[in-house]
PDB file of C-alpha atoms in Angstrom:
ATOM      1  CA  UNK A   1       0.000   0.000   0.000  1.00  0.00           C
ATOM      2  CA  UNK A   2       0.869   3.572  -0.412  1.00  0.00           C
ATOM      3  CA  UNK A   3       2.424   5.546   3.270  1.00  0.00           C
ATOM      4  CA  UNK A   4       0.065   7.688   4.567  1.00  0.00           C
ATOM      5  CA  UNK A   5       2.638  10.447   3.847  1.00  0.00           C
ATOM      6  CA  UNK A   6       2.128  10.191  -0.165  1.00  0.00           C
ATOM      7  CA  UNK A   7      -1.617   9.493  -0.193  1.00  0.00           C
ATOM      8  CA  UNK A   8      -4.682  11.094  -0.936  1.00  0.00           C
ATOM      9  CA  UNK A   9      -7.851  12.215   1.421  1.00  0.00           C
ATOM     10  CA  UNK A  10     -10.101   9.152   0.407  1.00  0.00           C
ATOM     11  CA  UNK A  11      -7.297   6.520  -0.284  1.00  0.00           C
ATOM     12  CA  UNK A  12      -6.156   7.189   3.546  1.00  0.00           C
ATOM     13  CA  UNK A  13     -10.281   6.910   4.279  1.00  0.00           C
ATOM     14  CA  UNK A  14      -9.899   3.410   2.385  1.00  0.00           C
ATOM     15  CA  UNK A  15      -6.500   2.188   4.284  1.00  0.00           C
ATOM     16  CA  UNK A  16      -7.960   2.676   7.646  1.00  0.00           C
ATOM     17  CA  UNK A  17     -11.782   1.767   6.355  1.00  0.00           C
ATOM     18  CA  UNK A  18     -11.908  -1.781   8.661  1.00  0.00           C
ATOM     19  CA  UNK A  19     -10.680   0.572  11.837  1.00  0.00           C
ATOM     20  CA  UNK A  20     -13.591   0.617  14.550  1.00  0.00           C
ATOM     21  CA  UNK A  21     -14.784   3.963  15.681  1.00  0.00           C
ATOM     22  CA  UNK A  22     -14.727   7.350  14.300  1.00  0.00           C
ATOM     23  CA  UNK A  23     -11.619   7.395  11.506  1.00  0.00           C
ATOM     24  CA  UNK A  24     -12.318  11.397  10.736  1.00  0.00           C
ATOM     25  CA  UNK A  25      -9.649  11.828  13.598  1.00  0.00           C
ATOM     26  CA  UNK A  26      -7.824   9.572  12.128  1.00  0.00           C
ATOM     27  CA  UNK A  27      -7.563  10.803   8.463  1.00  0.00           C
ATOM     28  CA  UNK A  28      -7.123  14.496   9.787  1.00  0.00           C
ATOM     29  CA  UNK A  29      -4.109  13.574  11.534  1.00  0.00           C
ATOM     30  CA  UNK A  30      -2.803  11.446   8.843  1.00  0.00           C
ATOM     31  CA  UNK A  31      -3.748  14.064   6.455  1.00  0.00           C
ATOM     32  CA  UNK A  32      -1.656  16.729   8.817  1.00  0.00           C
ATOM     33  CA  UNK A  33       1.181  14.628   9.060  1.00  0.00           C
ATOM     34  CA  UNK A  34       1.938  15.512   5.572  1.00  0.00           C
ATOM     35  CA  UNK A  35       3.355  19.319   5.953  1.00  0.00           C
ATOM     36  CA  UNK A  36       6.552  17.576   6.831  1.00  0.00           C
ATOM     37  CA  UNK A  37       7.218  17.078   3.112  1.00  0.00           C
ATOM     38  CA  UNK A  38       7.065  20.238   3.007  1.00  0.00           C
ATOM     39  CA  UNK A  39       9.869  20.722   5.702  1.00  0.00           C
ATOM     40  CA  UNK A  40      12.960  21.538   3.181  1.00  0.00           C
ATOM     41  CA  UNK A  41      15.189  20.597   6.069  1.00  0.00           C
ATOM     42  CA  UNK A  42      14.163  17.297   5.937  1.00  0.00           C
ATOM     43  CA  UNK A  43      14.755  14.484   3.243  1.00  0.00           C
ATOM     44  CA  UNK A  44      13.008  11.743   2.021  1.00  0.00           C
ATOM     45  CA  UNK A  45      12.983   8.811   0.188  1.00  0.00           C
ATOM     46  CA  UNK A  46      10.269   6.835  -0.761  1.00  0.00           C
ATOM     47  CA  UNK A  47      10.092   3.206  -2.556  1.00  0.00           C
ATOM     48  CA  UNK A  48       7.243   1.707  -3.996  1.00  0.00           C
ATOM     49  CA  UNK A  49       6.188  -1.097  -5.627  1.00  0.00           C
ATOM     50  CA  UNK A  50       3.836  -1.145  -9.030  1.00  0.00           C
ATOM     51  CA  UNK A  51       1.654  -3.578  -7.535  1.00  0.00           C
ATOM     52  CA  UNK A  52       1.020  -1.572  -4.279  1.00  0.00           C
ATOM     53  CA  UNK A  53       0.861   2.125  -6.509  1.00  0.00           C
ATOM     54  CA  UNK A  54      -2.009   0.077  -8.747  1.00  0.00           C
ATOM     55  CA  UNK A  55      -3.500  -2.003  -6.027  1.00  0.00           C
ATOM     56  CA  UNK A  56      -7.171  -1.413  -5.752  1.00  0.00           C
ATOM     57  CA  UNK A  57      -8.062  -0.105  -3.101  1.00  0.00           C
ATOM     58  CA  UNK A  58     -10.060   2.375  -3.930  1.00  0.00           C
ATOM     59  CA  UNK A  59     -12.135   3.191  -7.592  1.00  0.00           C
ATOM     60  CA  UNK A  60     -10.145   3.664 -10.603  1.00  0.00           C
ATOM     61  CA  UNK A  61     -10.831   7.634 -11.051  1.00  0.00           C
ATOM     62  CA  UNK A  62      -9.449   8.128  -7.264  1.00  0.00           C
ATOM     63  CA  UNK A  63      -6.997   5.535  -8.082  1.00  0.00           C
ATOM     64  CA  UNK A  64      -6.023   8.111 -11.187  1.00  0.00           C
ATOM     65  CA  UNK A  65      -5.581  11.144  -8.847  1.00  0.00           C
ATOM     66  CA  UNK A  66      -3.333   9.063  -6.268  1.00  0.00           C
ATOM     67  CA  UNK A  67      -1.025   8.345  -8.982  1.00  0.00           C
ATOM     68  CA  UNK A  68      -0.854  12.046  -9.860  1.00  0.00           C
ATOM     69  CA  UNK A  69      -0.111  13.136  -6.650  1.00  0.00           C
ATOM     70  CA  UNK A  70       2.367  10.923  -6.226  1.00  0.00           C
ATOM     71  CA  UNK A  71       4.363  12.511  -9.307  1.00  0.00           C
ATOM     72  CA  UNK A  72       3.368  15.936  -8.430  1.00  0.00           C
ATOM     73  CA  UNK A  73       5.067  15.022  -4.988  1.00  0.00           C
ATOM     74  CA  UNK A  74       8.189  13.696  -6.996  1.00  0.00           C
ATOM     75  CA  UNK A  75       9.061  17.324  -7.952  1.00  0.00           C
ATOM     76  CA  UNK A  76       9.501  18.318  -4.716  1.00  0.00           C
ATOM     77  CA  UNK A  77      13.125  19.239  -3.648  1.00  0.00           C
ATOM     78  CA  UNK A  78      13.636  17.186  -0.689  1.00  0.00           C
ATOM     79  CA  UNK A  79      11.540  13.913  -1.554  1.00  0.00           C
ATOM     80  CA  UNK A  80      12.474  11.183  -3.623  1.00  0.00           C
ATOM     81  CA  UNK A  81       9.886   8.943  -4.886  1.00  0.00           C
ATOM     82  CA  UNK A  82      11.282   5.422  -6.791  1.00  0.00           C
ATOM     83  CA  UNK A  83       9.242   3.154  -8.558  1.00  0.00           C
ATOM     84  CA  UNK A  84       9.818  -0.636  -9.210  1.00  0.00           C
ATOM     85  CA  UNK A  85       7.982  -1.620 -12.178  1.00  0.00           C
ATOM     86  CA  UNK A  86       6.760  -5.095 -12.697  1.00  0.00           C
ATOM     87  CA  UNK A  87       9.514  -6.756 -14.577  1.00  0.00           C
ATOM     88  CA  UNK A  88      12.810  -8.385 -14.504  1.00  0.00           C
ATOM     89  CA  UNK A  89      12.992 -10.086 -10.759  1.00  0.00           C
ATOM     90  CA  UNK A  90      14.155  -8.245  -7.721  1.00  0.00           C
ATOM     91  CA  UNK A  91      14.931 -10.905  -5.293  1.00  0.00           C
ATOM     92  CA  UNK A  92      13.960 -11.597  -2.762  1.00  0.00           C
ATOM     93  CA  UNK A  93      10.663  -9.393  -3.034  1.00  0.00           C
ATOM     94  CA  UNK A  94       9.875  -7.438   0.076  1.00  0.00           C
ATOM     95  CA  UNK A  95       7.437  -9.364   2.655  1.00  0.00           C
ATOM     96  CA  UNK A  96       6.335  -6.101   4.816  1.00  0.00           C
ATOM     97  CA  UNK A  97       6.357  -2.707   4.321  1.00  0.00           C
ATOM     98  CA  UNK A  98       9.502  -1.014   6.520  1.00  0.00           C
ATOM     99  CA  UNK A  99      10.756   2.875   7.316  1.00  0.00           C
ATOM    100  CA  UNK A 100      14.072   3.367   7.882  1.00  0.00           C
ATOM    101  CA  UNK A 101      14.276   6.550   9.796  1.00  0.00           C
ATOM    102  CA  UNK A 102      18.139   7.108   9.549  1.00  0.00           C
ATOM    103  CA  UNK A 103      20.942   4.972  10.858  1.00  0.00           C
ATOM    104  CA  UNK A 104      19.835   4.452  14.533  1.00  0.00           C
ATOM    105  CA  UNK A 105      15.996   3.550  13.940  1.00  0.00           C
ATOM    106  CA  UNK A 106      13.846   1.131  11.569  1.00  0.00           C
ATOM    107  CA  UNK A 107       9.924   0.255  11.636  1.00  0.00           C
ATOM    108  CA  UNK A 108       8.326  -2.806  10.535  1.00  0.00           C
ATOM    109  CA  UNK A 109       4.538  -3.091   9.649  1.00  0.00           C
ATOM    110  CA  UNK A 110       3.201  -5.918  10.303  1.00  0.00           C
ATOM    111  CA  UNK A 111      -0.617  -6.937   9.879  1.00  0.00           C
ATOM    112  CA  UNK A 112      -0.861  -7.054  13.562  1.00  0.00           C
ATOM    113  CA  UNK A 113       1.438  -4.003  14.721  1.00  0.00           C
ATOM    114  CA  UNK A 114       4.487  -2.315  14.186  1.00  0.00           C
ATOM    115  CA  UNK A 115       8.297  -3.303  15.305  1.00  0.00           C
ATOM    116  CA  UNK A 116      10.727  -0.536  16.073  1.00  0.00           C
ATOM    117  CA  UNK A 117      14.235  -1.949  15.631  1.00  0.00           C
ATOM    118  CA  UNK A 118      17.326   0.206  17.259  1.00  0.00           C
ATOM    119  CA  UNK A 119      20.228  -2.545  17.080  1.00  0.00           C
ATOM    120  CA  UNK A 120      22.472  -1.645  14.723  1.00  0.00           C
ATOM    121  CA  UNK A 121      22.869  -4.734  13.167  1.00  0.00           C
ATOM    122  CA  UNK A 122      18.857  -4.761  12.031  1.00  0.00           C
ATOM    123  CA  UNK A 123      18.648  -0.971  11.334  1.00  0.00           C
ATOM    124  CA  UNK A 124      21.369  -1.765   9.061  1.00  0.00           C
ATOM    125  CA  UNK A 125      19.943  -4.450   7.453  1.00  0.00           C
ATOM    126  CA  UNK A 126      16.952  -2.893   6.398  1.00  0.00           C
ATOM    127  CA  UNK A 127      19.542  -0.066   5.503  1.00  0.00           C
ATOM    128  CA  UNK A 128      20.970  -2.769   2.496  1.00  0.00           C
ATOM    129  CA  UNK A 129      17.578  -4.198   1.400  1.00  0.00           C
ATOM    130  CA  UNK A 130      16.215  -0.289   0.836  1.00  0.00           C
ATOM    131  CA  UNK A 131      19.355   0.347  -1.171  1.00  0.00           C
ATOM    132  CA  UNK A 132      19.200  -3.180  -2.814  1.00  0.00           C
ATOM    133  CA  UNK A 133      15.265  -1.886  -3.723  1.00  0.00           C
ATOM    134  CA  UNK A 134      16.522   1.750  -4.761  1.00  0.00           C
ATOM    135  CA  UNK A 135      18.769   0.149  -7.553  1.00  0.00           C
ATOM    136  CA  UNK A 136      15.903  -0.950  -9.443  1.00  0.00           C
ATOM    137  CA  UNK A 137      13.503   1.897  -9.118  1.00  0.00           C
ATOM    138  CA  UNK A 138      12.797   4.578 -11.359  1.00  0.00           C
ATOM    139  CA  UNK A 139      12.913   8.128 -10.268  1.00  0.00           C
ATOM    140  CA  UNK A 140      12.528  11.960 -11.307  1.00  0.00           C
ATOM    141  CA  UNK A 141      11.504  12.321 -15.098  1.00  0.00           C
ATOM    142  CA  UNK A 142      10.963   8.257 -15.441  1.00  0.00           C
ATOM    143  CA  UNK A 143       8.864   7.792 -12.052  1.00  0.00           C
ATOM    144  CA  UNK A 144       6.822  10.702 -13.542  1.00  0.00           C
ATOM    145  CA  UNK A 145       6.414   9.129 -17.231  1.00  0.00           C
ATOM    146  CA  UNK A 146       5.157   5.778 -15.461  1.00  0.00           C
ATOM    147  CA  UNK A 147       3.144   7.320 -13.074  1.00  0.00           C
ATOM    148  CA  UNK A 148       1.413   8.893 -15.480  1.00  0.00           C
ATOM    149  CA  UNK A 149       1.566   5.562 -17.923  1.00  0.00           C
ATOM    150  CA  UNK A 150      -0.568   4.001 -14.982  1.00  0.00           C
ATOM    151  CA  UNK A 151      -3.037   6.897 -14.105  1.00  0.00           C
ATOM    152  CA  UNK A 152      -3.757   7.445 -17.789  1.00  0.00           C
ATOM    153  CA  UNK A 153      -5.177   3.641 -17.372  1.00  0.00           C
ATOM    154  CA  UNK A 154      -7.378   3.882 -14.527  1.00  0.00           C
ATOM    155  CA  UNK A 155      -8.226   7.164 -16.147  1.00  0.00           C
ATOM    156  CA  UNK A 156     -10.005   5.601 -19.319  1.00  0.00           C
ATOM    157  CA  UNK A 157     -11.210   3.078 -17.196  1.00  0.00           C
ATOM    158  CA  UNK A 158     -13.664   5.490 -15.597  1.00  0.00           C
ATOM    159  CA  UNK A 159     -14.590   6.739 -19.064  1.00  0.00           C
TER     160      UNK A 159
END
């Protein structure tokens, strides 16, 4: 799936959609947590699958407009976004979805909760599976022209 920090009003309503209670909260705060892409002291890096930019989750026009957000978001300064299209194997494939804050701190999501890792020796493993990722991902001008490859599809699918 797509991080809460690149996605759009009502794909963030779909993520958290089997939540109990009242997920307005929820999405606001997600939704806030966003400015800090805007932070230019701050960098990012972002790697993401085809199959989890085209999964889904929500109807093919909204699908359309997370796509373009996502390479409007690539022309920001400080945030890289890589995609991996489907194609030649990159082994082994990633089994959850992990942040890996800097050198001192990495997350792993899991379908029931999330792992902070501090050890050195597992922060920088994740460390050389992101970079192992980053080698086959396309970013700036070619994340853009596949981005927009894909949205143009769920596009005419709404049509």
């Amino acid at each position: 799936m797509i991080t809460g920090l690149l996605a759009t009003p009502e794909y963030v309503r779909a993520s958290i959609a089997d939540v109990p209670g009242d997920q307005s909260k929820t999405v606001a705060k997600k939704l806030e947590r966003q400015a800090v892409l805007y932070d230019g002291s701050k960098r990012f890096t972002f790697i993401l699958t085809e199959q989890a930019v085209r999964w889904p989750l929500i109807p093919p026009a909204a699908l359309a407009i997370q796509m373009d957000r996502l390479a409007s978001l690539t022309r920001l300064s400080n945030v890289r976004i890589g995609v991996i299209p489907i194609g030649p194997a990159v082994m082994p494939g990633p089994l959850n979805v992990f942040t890996v804050y800097d050198d001192r701190i990495a997350t792993v999501e899991a379908s029931t909760g999330v792992m902070v890792f501090r050890d050195y020796r597992d922060v920088s493993a994740y460390l050389g599976e992101f970079a192992k990722f980053e080698q086959h991902a396309l970013f700036g001008e070619q994340a853009r022209e596949r981005l927009n490859e894909w949205s143009a599809v769920f596009t005419r699918q709404r049509e």
